[in-house]
CSV table of C-alpha atoms and ligand atoms in Angstrom, one decimal:
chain,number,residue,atom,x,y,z
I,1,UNK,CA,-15.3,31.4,-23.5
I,2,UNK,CA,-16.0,28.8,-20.7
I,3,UNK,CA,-12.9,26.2,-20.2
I,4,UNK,CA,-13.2,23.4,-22.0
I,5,UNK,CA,-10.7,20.3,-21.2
I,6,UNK,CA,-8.8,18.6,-23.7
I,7,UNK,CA,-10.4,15.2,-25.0
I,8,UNK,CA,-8.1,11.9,-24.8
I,9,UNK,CA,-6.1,12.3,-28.3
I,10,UNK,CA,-4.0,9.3,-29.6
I,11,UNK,CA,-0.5,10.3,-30.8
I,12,UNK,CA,0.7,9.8,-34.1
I,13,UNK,CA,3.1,7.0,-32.4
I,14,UNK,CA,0.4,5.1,-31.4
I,15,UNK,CA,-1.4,4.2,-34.0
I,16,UNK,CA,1.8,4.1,-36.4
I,17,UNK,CA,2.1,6.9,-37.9
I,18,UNK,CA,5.1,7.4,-40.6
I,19,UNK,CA,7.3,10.3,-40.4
I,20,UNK,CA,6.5,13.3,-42.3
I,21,UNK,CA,8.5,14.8,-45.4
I,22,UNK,CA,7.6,18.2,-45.2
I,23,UNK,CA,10.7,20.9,-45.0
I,24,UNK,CA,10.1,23.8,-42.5
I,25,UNK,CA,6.9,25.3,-41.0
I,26,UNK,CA,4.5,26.8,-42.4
I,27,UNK,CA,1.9,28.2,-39.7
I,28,UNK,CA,-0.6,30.4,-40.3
I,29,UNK,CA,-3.8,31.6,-38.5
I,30,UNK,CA,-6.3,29.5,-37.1
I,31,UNK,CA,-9.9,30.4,-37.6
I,32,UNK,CA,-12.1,27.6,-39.1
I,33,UNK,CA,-12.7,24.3,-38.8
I,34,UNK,CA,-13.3,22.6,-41.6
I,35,UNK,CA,-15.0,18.7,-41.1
I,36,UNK,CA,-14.5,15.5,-43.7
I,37,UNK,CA,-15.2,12.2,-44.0
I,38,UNK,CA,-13.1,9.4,-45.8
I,39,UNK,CA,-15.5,8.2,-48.0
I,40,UNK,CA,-14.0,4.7,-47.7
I,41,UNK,CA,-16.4,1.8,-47.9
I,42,UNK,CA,-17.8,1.3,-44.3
I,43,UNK,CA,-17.7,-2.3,-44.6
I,44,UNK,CA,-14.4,-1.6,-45.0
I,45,UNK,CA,-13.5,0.6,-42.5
I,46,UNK,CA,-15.4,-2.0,-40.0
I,47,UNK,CA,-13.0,-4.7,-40.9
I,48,UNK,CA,-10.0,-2.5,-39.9
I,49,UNK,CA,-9.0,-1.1,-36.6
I,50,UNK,CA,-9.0,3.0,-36.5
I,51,UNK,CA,-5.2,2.7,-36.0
I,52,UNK,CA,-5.2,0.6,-39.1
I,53,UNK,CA,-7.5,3.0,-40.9
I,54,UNK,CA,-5.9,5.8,-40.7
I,55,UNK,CA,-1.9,4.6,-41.5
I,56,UNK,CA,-3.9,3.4,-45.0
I,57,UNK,CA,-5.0,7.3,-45.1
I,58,UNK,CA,-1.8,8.5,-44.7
I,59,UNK,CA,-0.5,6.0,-47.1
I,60,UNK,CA,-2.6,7.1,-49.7
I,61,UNK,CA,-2.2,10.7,-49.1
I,62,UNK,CA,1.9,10.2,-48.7
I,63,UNK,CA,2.2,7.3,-51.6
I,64,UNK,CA,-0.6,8.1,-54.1
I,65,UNK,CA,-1.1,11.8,-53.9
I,66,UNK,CA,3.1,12.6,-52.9
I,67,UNK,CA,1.9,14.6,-50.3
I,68,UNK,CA,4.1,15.4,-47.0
I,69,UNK,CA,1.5,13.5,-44.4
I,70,UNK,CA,-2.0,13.1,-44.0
I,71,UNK,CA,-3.9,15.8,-44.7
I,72,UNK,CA,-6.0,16.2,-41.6
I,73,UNK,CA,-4.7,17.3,-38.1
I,74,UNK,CA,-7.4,14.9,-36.1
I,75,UNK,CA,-9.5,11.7,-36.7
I,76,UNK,CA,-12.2,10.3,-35.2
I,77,UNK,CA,-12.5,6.5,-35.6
I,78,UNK,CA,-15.5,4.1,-36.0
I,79,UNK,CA,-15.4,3.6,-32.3
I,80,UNK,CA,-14.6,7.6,-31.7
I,81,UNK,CA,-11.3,7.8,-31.0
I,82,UNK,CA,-9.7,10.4,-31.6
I,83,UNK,CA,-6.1,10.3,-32.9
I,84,UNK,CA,-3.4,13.3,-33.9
I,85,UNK,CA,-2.9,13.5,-37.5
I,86,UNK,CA,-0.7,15.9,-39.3
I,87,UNK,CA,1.8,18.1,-36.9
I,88,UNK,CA,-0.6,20.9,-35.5
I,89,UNK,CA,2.5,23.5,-36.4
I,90,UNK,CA,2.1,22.9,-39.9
I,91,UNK,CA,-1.7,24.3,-40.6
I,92,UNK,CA,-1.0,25.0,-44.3
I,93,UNK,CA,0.8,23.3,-47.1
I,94,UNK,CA,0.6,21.6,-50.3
I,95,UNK,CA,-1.9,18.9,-49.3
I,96,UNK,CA,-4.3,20.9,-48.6
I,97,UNK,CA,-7.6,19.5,-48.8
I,98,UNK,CA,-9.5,22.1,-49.9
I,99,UNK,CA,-8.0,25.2,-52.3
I,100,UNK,CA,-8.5,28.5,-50.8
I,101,UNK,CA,-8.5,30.8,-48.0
I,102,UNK,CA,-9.9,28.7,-45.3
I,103,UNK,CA,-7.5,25.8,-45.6
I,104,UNK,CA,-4.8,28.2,-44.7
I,105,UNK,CA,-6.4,29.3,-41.1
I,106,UNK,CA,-7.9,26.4,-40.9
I,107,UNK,CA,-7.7,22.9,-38.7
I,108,UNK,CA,-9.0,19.7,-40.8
I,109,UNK,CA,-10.8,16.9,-38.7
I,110,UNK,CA,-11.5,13.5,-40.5
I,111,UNK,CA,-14.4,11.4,-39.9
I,112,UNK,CA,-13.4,8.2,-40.5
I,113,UNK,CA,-17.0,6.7,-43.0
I,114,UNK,CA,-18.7,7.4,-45.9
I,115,UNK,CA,-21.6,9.4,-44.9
I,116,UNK,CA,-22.8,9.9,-48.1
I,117,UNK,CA,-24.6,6.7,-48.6
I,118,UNK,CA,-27.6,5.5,-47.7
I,119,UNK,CA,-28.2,5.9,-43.8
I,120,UNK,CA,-24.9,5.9,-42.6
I,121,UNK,CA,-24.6,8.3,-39.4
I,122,UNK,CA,-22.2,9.0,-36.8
I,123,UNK,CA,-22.4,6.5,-34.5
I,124,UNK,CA,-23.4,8.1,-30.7
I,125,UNK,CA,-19.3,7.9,-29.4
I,126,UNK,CA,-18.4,9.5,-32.8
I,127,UNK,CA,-20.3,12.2,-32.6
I,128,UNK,CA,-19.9,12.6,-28.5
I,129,UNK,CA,-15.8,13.1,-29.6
I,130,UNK,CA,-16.3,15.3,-32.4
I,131,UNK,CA,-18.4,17.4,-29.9
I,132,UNK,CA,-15.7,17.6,-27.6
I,133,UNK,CA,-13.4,17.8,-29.7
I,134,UNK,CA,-14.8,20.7,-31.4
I,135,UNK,CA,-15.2,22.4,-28.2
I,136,UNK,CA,-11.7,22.4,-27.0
I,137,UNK,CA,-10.3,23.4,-30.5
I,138,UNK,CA,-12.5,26.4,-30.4
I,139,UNK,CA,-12.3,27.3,-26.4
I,140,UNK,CA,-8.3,26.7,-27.2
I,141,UNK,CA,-7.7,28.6,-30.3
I,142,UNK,CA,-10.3,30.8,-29.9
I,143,UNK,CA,-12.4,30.2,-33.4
I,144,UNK,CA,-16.1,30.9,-32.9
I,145,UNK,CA,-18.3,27.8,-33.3
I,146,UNK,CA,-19.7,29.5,-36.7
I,147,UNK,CA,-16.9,29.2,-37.9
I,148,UNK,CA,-17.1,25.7,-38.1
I,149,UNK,CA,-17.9,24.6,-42.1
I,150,UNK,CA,-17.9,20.9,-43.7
I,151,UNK,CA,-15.5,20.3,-46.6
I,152,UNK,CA,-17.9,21.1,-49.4
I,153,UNK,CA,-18.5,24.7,-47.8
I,154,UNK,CA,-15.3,25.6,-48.9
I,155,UNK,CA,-14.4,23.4,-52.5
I,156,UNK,CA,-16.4,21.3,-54.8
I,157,UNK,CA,-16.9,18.3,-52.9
I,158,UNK,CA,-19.8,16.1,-51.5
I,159,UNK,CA,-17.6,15.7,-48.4
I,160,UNK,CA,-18.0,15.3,-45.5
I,161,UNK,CA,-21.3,13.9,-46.4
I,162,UNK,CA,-25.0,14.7,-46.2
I,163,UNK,CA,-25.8,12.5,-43.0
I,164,UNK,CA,-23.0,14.8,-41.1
I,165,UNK,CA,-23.5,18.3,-43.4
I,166,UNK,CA,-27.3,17.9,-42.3
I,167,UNK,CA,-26.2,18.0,-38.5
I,168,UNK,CA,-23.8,20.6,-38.5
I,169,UNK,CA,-26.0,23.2,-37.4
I,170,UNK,CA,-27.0,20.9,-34.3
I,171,UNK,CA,-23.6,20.6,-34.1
I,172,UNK,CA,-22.9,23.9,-34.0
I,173,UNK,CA,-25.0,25.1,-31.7
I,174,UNK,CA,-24.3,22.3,-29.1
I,175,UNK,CA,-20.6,24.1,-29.1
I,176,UNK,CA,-21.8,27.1,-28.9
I,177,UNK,CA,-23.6,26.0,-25.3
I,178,UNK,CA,-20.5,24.6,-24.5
I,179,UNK,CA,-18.4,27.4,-25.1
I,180,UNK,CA,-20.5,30.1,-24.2
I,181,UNK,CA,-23.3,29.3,-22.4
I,182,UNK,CA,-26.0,30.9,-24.5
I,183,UNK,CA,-27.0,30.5,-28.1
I,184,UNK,CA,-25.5,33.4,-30.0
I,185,UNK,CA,-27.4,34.3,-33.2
V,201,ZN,ZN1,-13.1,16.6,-47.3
């Protein structure tokens, strides 16, 4: 695979991130990459800064569900930052966001929006970020881009949303260019 740099990542410190419960690690392989998005009313979401936005995630993940942290190693914000979520050690464990085999190899990255509703897309510096993102994940852990799946691929969920499920094959395939070079069928 061609290098690929890391992005600029927010810390968990930054943007106020609780400590987790969990007991122990529990890492396992890493192979996908599985995409969400919150779901959360965009008006919403716009009223809040992404810091803000994503301690209410892990507050209802932690509070409301009893889970050890948030569920997702990486989100983007509305303004596509991109911030550390759960330890990156601890792939696999009981909040799992979706049930079966690729939650345990894989890494979970949150878009924060609905983009289920109406017209709601990933704004250009959203989308930018998850591209790079989604290239130094798979340049540094060595998953092929088709191995990148929304939410719903794996569980029964509308997640992460038809406006980003429609582009993942663009999405995938602008990876694959980064990380290889060539498309690769
Ligand atoms: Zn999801």
């Amino acid at each position: 695979m061609i290098f690929q740099p890391k992005p600029s990542i927010i810390s968990r410190s930054s943007w106020g991130s609780r400590t987790d419960t969990r007991v122990g690690t529990n890492r396992h392989g890493t192979r996908y990459i599985v995409i969400h998005h919150c779901a959360y009313n965009n008006s919403t979401i716009a009223a809040r800064s992404e810091y803000e936005h994503m301690r209410v995630i892990q507050n209802q993940h932690m509070n409301d569900q009893g889970w050890s942290d948030i569920a997702y190693h990486y989100g983007i914000g509305k303004n596509g930052t991109i911030m550390e979520g759960r330890l990156f050690q601890y792939l696999s464990y009981a909040s799992n966001t979706s049930p079966t085999y690729v939650d345990n190899n894989g890494i979970q990255v949150l878009m924060h929006g609905n983009f289920h509703v109406g017209n709601h897309f990933m704004n250009t510096s959203q989308r930018s970020k998850l591209i790079d993102l989604l290239s130094w994940l798979c340049y540094q852990y060595n998953i092929s881009p088709s191995n990148i799946i929304g939410h719903r691929d794996n569980g029964a969920s509308a997640c992460p949303g038809d406006q980003i499920y429609s582009e993942l094959t663009n999405i995938k395939n602008e990876v694959t260019m980064r990380v290889y070079g060539v498309q690769i069928d």
